[in-house]
């Protein structure tokens, strides 16, 4: 028989160690970095001939979206798991780790691309095309991640208290609605306004937000499974009743 996880209120204090926290954090950061390297700047289009002409979100008969949408939302699902299982304080630590990792990734990409190519190595243009990063896209990605993740974690932690830990689906989807809205509202205008047509920026921004929320809803059963397994494995159910929600507060 499985032991029910014990409720832990952060207002009572007390630090403890966890078996799987580090693994979840590594998965969170890995997916975050790979999604930004591989798919952030690629604009994709999928034709939908059956869609009514002129209707949003495919007014020209094709859905236009950022390619990173396919995998990046998984980092938000893992972010939900971190806050739900381990609490806002540890989720905050993961967000800062991810933030630092993104800055280092951008710096490393800049240095490696800038290094002079050896004589006879003819792949520099292709290498630059893949790993070269426009500074404004890098800035947009880092800012959007930081703000969106903290909004996501804050909303989920607060909703957990308000719902007394019930209706997990409402917290995961609700937090994603707000977190991804902030993420998309920062990333696309900062990264592409002036480079793309304003209409395209707005269309991709809203479409990506809707797709991310839809992704969260689709992955809800998996979120339930992972959350329940981790809570029982760790033996806790953390409520952020006494947490300082400032992103800059010290994390124990």
mmCIF file of C-alpha atoms in Angstrom:
data_model
loop_
_atom_site.group_PDB
_atom_site.id
_atom_site.type_symbol
_atom_site.label_atom_id
_atom_site.label_comp_id
_atom_site.label_asym_id
_atom_site.label_seq_id
_atom_site.Cartn_x
_atom_site.Cartn_y
_atom_site.Cartn_z
ATOM 1 C CA UNK A 1 0.000 0.000 0.000
ATOM 2 C CA UNK A 2 1.324 3.428 -0.982
ATOM 3 C CA UNK A 3 1.741 6.027 1.735
ATOM 4 C CA UNK A 4 -0.142 9.255 1.111
ATOM 5 C CA UNK A 5 2.166 12.277 0.724
ATOM 6 C CA UNK A 6 2.215 14.487 3.798
ATOM 7 C CA UNK A 7 1.125 18.099 3.489
ATOM 8 C CA UNK A 8 4.008 20.514 4.088
ATOM 9 C CA UNK A 9 3.317 24.237 4.571
ATOM 10 C CA UNK A 10 6.288 26.477 3.831
ATOM 11 C CA UNK A 11 5.205 28.793 6.660
ATOM 12 C CA UNK A 12 6.428 26.118 9.080
ATOM 13 C CA UNK A 13 9.923 26.190 7.608
ATOM 14 C CA UNK A 14 12.289 23.282 7.550
ATOM 15 C CA UNK A 15 14.485 22.220 4.639
ATOM 16 C CA UNK A 16 14.575 18.674 3.369
ATOM 17 C CA UNK A 17 16.238 16.705 0.605
ATOM 18 C CA UNK A 18 14.480 15.007 -2.295
ATOM 19 C CA UNK A 19 15.360 11.976 -4.385
ATOM 20 C CA UNK A 20 14.238 13.165 -7.812
ATOM 21 C CA UNK A 21 14.425 16.957 -7.687
ATOM 22 C CA UNK A 22 17.818 17.137 -9.433
ATOM 23 C CA UNK A 23 16.607 14.863 -12.241
ATOM 24 C CA UNK A 24 13.531 16.998 -12.850
ATOM 25 C CA UNK A 25 15.663 20.157 -12.847
ATOM 26 C CA UNK A 26 18.080 18.682 -15.399
ATOM 27 C CA UNK A 27 15.178 17.701 -17.671
ATOM 28 C CA UNK A 28 13.746 21.206 -17.348
ATOM 29 C CA UNK A 29 17.000 22.942 -18.314
ATOM 30 C CA UNK A 30 17.864 20.460 -21.106
ATOM 31 C CA UNK A 31 14.522 20.884 -22.871
ATOM 32 C CA UNK A 32 14.709 24.641 -22.410
ATOM 33 C CA UNK A 33 18.144 24.914 -24.045
ATOM 34 C CA UNK A 34 17.445 22.492 -26.892
ATOM 35 C CA UNK A 35 14.163 24.190 -27.752
ATOM 36 C CA UNK A 36 15.882 27.559 -27.976
ATOM 37 C CA UNK A 37 18.819 26.279 -30.038
ATOM 38 C CA UNK A 38 16.821 24.221 -32.517
ATOM 39 C CA UNK A 39 13.450 25.855 -33.016
ATOM 40 C CA UNK A 40 13.186 29.384 -31.646
ATOM 41 C CA UNK A 41 13.760 31.412 -34.816
ATOM 42 C CA UNK A 42 12.237 29.116 -37.454
ATOM 43 C CA UNK A 43 8.835 30.119 -38.763
ATOM 44 C CA UNK A 44 6.780 27.142 -39.948
ATOM 45 C CA UNK A 45 3.576 26.878 -41.947
ATOM 46 C CA UNK A 46 1.088 24.021 -42.247
ATOM 47 C CA UNK A 47 -1.527 24.234 -44.995
ATOM 48 C CA UNK A 48 -5.144 23.599 -43.999
ATOM 49 C CA UNK A 49 -7.236 23.760 -47.137
ATOM 50 C CA UNK A 50 -10.429 22.999 -45.253
ATOM 51 C CA UNK A 51 -10.110 26.119 -43.063
ATOM 52 C CA UNK A 52 -12.479 29.014 -43.979
ATOM 53 C CA UNK A 53 -10.660 31.710 -45.955
ATOM 54 C CA UNK A 54 -9.930 34.822 -43.914
ATOM 55 C CA UNK A 55 -10.609 33.219 -40.524
ATOM 56 C CA UNK A 56 -8.126 33.376 -37.661
ATOM 57 C CA UNK A 57 -5.741 31.711 -36.952
ATOM 58 C CA UNK A 58 -5.210 30.676 -40.592
ATOM 59 C CA UNK A 59 -6.607 33.564 -42.658
ATOM 60 C CA UNK A 60 -4.522 32.581 -45.685
ATOM 61 C CA UNK A 61 -5.266 28.868 -45.472
ATOM 62 C CA UNK A 62 -2.206 27.952 -43.402
ATOM 63 C CA UNK A 63 -1.332 27.875 -39.716
ATOM 64 C CA UNK A 64 1.835 29.902 -39.103
ATOM 65 C CA UNK A 65 3.769 29.154 -35.932
ATOM 66 C CA UNK A 66 7.235 29.157 -34.423
ATOM 67 C CA UNK A 67 8.864 25.733 -34.763
ATOM 68 C CA UNK A 68 9.926 25.707 -31.123
ATOM 69 C CA UNK A 69 6.271 25.370 -30.134
ATOM 70 C CA UNK A 70 6.489 21.596 -30.641
ATOM 71 C CA UNK A 71 8.821 20.976 -27.718
ATOM 72 C CA UNK A 72 9.307 24.172 -25.705
ATOM 73 C CA UNK A 73 5.931 23.830 -23.902
ATOM 74 C CA UNK A 74 7.250 20.633 -22.307
ATOM 75 C CA UNK A 75 9.485 22.875 -20.196
ATOM 76 C CA UNK A 76 6.344 24.588 -18.923
ATOM 77 C CA UNK A 77 4.810 21.226 -18.042
ATOM 78 C CA UNK A 78 7.967 20.345 -16.114
ATOM 79 C CA UNK A 79 7.815 23.795 -14.524
ATOM 80 C CA UNK A 80 4.286 22.978 -13.356
ATOM 81 C CA UNK A 81 5.530 19.693 -11.917
ATOM 82 C CA UNK A 82 8.356 21.475 -10.093
ATOM 83 C CA UNK A 83 6.034 24.006 -8.454
ATOM 84 C CA UNK A 84 3.266 21.513 -7.694
ATOM 85 C CA UNK A 85 5.537 18.855 -6.197
ATOM 86 C CA UNK A 86 8.516 20.777 -4.809
ATOM 87 C CA UNK A 87 7.034 24.227 -4.201
ATOM 88 C CA UNK A 88 7.719 27.723 -5.495
ATOM 89 C CA UNK A 89 11.075 28.082 -3.713
ATOM 90 C CA UNK A 90 12.662 25.167 -5.568
ATOM 91 C CA UNK A 91 10.936 26.105 -8.814
ATOM 92 C CA UNK A 92 12.502 29.553 -8.417
ATOM 93 C CA UNK A 93 15.925 27.940 -8.100
ATOM 94 C CA UNK A 94 15.348 25.998 -11.321
ATOM 95 C CA UNK A 95 14.222 29.118 -13.172
ATOM 96 C CA UNK A 96 17.400 30.938 -12.185
ATOM 97 C CA UNK A 97 19.509 27.922 -13.205
ATOM 98 C CA UNK A 98 17.745 27.876 -16.577
ATOM 99 C CA UNK A 99 18.227 31.632 -16.916
ATOM 100 C CA UNK A 100 21.971 31.331 -16.260
ATOM 101 C CA UNK A 101 22.247 28.368 -18.642
ATOM 102 C CA UNK A 102 20.578 30.356 -21.435
ATOM 103 C CA UNK A 103 22.994 33.251 -20.952
ATOM 104 C CA UNK A 104 25.983 30.888 -21.055
ATOM 105 C CA UNK A 105 24.582 29.133 -24.150
ATOM 106 C CA UNK A 106 24.249 32.482 -25.928
ATOM 107 C CA UNK A 107 27.780 33.502 -24.911
ATOM 108 C CA UNK A 108 29.280 30.176 -25.999
ATOM 109 C CA UNK A 109 27.479 30.314 -29.351
ATOM 110 C CA UNK A 110 28.769 33.845 -29.959
ATOM 111 C CA UNK A 111 32.378 32.917 -29.139
ATOM 112 C CA UNK A 112 32.435 29.679 -31.149
ATOM 113 C CA UNK A 113 30.826 31.246 -34.220
ATOM 114 C CA UNK A 114 33.217 34.218 -34.042
ATOM 115 C CA UNK A 115 36.353 32.038 -33.970
ATOM 116 C CA UNK A 116 38.182 32.116 -37.332
ATOM 117 C CA UNK A 117 37.657 29.004 -39.407
ATOM 118 C CA UNK A 118 40.645 26.808 -40.241
ATOM 119 C CA UNK A 119 41.919 26.743 -43.816
ATOM 120 C CA UNK A 120 40.091 24.106 -45.794
ATOM 121 C CA UNK A 121 37.051 24.016 -43.489
ATOM 122 C CA UNK A 122 34.186 25.126 -45.714
ATOM 123 C CA UNK A 123 31.279 24.784 -43.320
ATOM 124 C CA UNK A 124 31.509 28.192 -41.621
ATOM 125 C CA UNK A 125 28.483 29.693 -43.455
ATOM 126 C CA UNK A 126 26.321 26.700 -42.562
ATOM 127 C CA UNK A 127 27.623 26.769 -38.988
ATOM 128 C CA UNK A 128 26.754 30.444 -38.690
ATOM 129 C CA UNK A 129 23.305 29.802 -40.137
ATOM 130 C CA UNK A 130 22.612 27.149 -37.499
ATOM 131 C CA UNK A 131 24.318 28.565 -34.411
ATOM 132 C CA UNK A 132 24.639 32.265 -35.169
ATOM 133 C CA UNK A 133 22.182 34.210 -33.048
ATOM 134 C CA UNK A 134 20.722 37.647 -33.617
ATOM 135 C CA UNK A 135 21.251 39.580 -30.355
ATOM 136 C CA UNK A 136 17.643 40.773 -30.131
ATOM 137 C CA UNK A 137 16.349 37.203 -30.475
ATOM 138 C CA UNK A 138 18.671 36.078 -27.691
ATOM 139 C CA UNK A 139 17.560 38.961 -25.475
ATOM 140 C CA UNK A 140 13.891 38.309 -26.247
ATOM 141 C CA UNK A 141 14.202 34.611 -25.486
ATOM 142 C CA UNK A 142 15.956 35.138 -22.154
ATOM 143 C CA UNK A 143 13.581 37.870 -20.976
ATOM 144 C CA UNK A 144 10.472 35.983 -22.097
ATOM 145 C CA UNK A 145 11.568 32.788 -20.373
ATOM 146 C CA UNK A 146 12.404 34.550 -17.111
ATOM 147 C CA UNK A 147 9.169 36.533 -16.887
ATOM 148 C CA UNK A 148 6.890 33.789 -18.198
ATOM 149 C CA UNK A 149 8.241 31.083 -15.919
ATOM 150 C CA UNK A 150 7.964 33.202 -12.791
ATOM 151 C CA UNK A 151 4.375 34.157 -13.642
ATOM 152 C CA UNK A 152 3.580 30.494 -14.311
ATOM 153 C CA UNK A 153 5.065 29.340 -10.994
ATOM 154 C CA UNK A 154 3.434 32.161 -9.007
ATOM 155 C CA UNK A 155 -0.052 31.551 -10.413
ATOM 156 C CA UNK A 156 0.162 27.786 -9.891
ATOM 157 C CA UNK A 157 1.426 28.095 -6.310
ATOM 158 C CA UNK A 158 -1.292 30.597 -5.403
ATOM 159 C CA UNK A 159 -4.032 28.567 -7.096
ATOM 160 C CA UNK A 160 -2.931 25.480 -5.174
ATOM 161 C CA UNK A 161 -3.650 27.302 -1.922
ATOM 162 C CA UNK A 162 -6.954 28.718 -3.192
ATOM 163 C CA UNK A 163 -8.156 25.305 -4.433
ATOM 164 C CA UNK A 164 -6.851 23.449 -1.352
ATOM 165 C CA UNK A 165 -4.839 21.195 -3.641
ATOM 166 C CA UNK A 166 -7.841 20.042 -5.674
ATOM 167 C CA UNK A 167 -8.451 20.247 -9.437
ATOM 168 C CA UNK A 168 -4.818 20.054 -10.548
ATOM 169 C CA UNK A 169 -5.908 20.572 -14.160
ATOM 170 C CA UNK A 170 -7.227 24.042 -13.342
ATOM 171 C CA UNK A 171 -3.855 25.038 -11.903
ATOM 172 C CA UNK A 172 -1.702 23.682 -14.707
ATOM 173 C CA UNK A 173 -3.852 25.120 -17.481
ATOM 174 C CA UNK A 174 -4.618 28.357 -15.627
ATOM 175 C CA UNK A 175 -0.970 29.055 -14.857
ATOM 176 C CA UNK A 176 -0.035 28.312 -18.468
ATOM 177 C CA UNK A 177 -2.652 30.751 -19.756
ATOM 178 C CA UNK A 178 -0.976 33.572 -17.835
ATOM 179 C CA UNK A 179 2.640 32.406 -18.045
ATOM 180 C CA UNK A 180 2.594 31.761 -21.773
ATOM 181 C CA UNK A 181 0.730 35.007 -22.420
ATOM 182 C CA UNK A 182 3.592 36.898 -20.785
ATOM 183 C CA UNK A 183 6.193 34.758 -22.575
ATOM 184 C CA UNK A 184 4.699 35.273 -26.041
ATOM 185 C CA UNK A 185 3.888 38.956 -25.454
ATOM 186 C CA UNK A 186 7.559 39.616 -24.693
ATOM 187 C CA UNK A 187 9.349 37.268 -27.090
ATOM 188 C CA UNK A 188 7.752 37.940 -30.470
ATOM 189 C CA UNK A 189 7.573 41.759 -30.366
ATOM 190 C CA UNK A 190 11.091 42.106 -28.936
ATOM 191 C CA UNK A 191 12.565 39.533 -31.335
ATOM 192 C CA UNK A 192 10.768 40.239 -34.587
ATOM 193 C CA UNK A 193 8.831 43.527 -34.569
ATOM 194 C CA UNK A 194 10.278 45.549 -37.430
ATOM 195 C CA UNK A 195 11.742 42.421 -39.063
ATOM 196 C CA UNK A 196 8.407 40.737 -39.740
ATOM 197 C CA UNK A 197 5.217 42.503 -40.696
ATOM 198 C CA UNK A 198 3.315 43.631 -37.601
ATOM 199 C CA UNK A 199 0.384 41.465 -38.663
ATOM 200 C CA UNK A 200 2.641 38.394 -38.821
ATOM 201 C CA UNK A 201 4.119 39.135 -35.388
ATOM 202 C CA UNK A 202 0.673 39.449 -33.810
ATOM 203 C CA UNK A 203 -0.671 36.387 -35.615
ATOM 204 C CA UNK A 204 2.268 34.177 -34.623
ATOM 205 C CA UNK A 205 2.224 35.534 -31.062
ATOM 206 C CA UNK A 206 -1.456 34.761 -30.510
ATOM 207 C CA UNK A 207 -1.320 31.453 -32.386
ATOM 208 C CA UNK A 208 1.689 30.263 -30.393
ATOM 209 C CA UNK A 209 0.032 31.264 -27.121
ATOM 210 C CA UNK A 210 -3.093 29.300 -28.044
ATOM 211 C CA UNK A 211 -1.061 26.278 -29.148
ATOM 212 C CA UNK A 212 0.986 26.298 -25.933
ATOM 213 C CA UNK A 213 -2.175 26.343 -23.824
ATOM 214 C CA UNK A 214 -3.623 23.562 -25.982
ATOM 215 C CA UNK A 215 -0.417 21.566 -25.507
ATOM 216 C CA UNK A 216 -0.746 21.967 -21.754
ATOM 217 C CA UNK A 217 -4.330 20.690 -21.882
ATOM 218 C CA UNK A 218 -3.353 17.710 -24.049
ATOM 219 C CA UNK A 219 -0.511 16.796 -21.687
ATOM 220 C CA UNK A 220 -2.699 17.078 -18.573
ATOM 221 C CA UNK A 221 -3.034 13.276 -18.122
ATOM 222 C CA UNK A 222 0.759 12.921 -18.249
ATOM 223 C CA UNK A 223 1.112 15.795 -15.780
ATOM 224 C CA UNK A 224 -1.288 14.073 -13.373
ATOM 225 C CA UNK A 225 0.678 10.826 -13.644
ATOM 226 C CA UNK A 226 4.082 12.425 -13.051
ATOM 227 C CA UNK A 227 2.852 14.658 -10.211
ATOM 228 C CA UNK A 228 1.167 11.799 -8.362
ATOM 229 C CA UNK A 229 4.165 9.494 -8.779
ATOM 230 C CA UNK A 230 6.612 12.121 -7.557
ATOM 231 C CA UNK A 231 4.475 13.173 -4.589
ATOM 232 C CA UNK A 232 4.248 9.585 -3.397
ATOM 233 C CA UNK A 233 7.938 8.928 -4.091
ATOM 234 C CA UNK A 234 9.021 12.062 -2.202
ATOM 235 C CA UNK A 235 6.343 11.687 0.482
ATOM 236 C CA UNK A 236 5.341 15.360 0.503
ATOM 237 C CA UNK A 237 2.715 17.737 -0.851
ATOM 238 C CA UNK A 238 4.059 21.284 -0.513
ATOM 239 C CA UNK A 239 1.852 24.364 -0.052
ATOM 240 C CA UNK A 240 3.473 27.791 -0.361
ATOM 241 C CA UNK A 241 1.565 29.358 2.519
ATOM 242 C CA UNK A 242 4.553 31.253 3.906
ATOM 243 C CA UNK A 243 6.657 31.749 0.807
ATOM 244 C CA UNK A 244 8.253 34.997 -0.289
ATOM 245 C CA UNK A 245 7.256 35.078 -3.967
ATOM 246 C CA UNK A 246 9.807 37.650 -5.043
ATOM 247 C CA UNK A 247 11.970 36.243 -7.853
ATOM 248 C CA UNK A 248 14.964 37.750 -6.042
ATOM 249 C CA UNK A 249 14.325 36.266 -2.599
ATOM 250 C CA UNK A 250 16.958 33.874 -1.305
ATOM 251 C CA UNK A 251 16.123 30.234 -1.989
ATOM 252 C CA UNK A 252 16.811 27.727 0.749
#
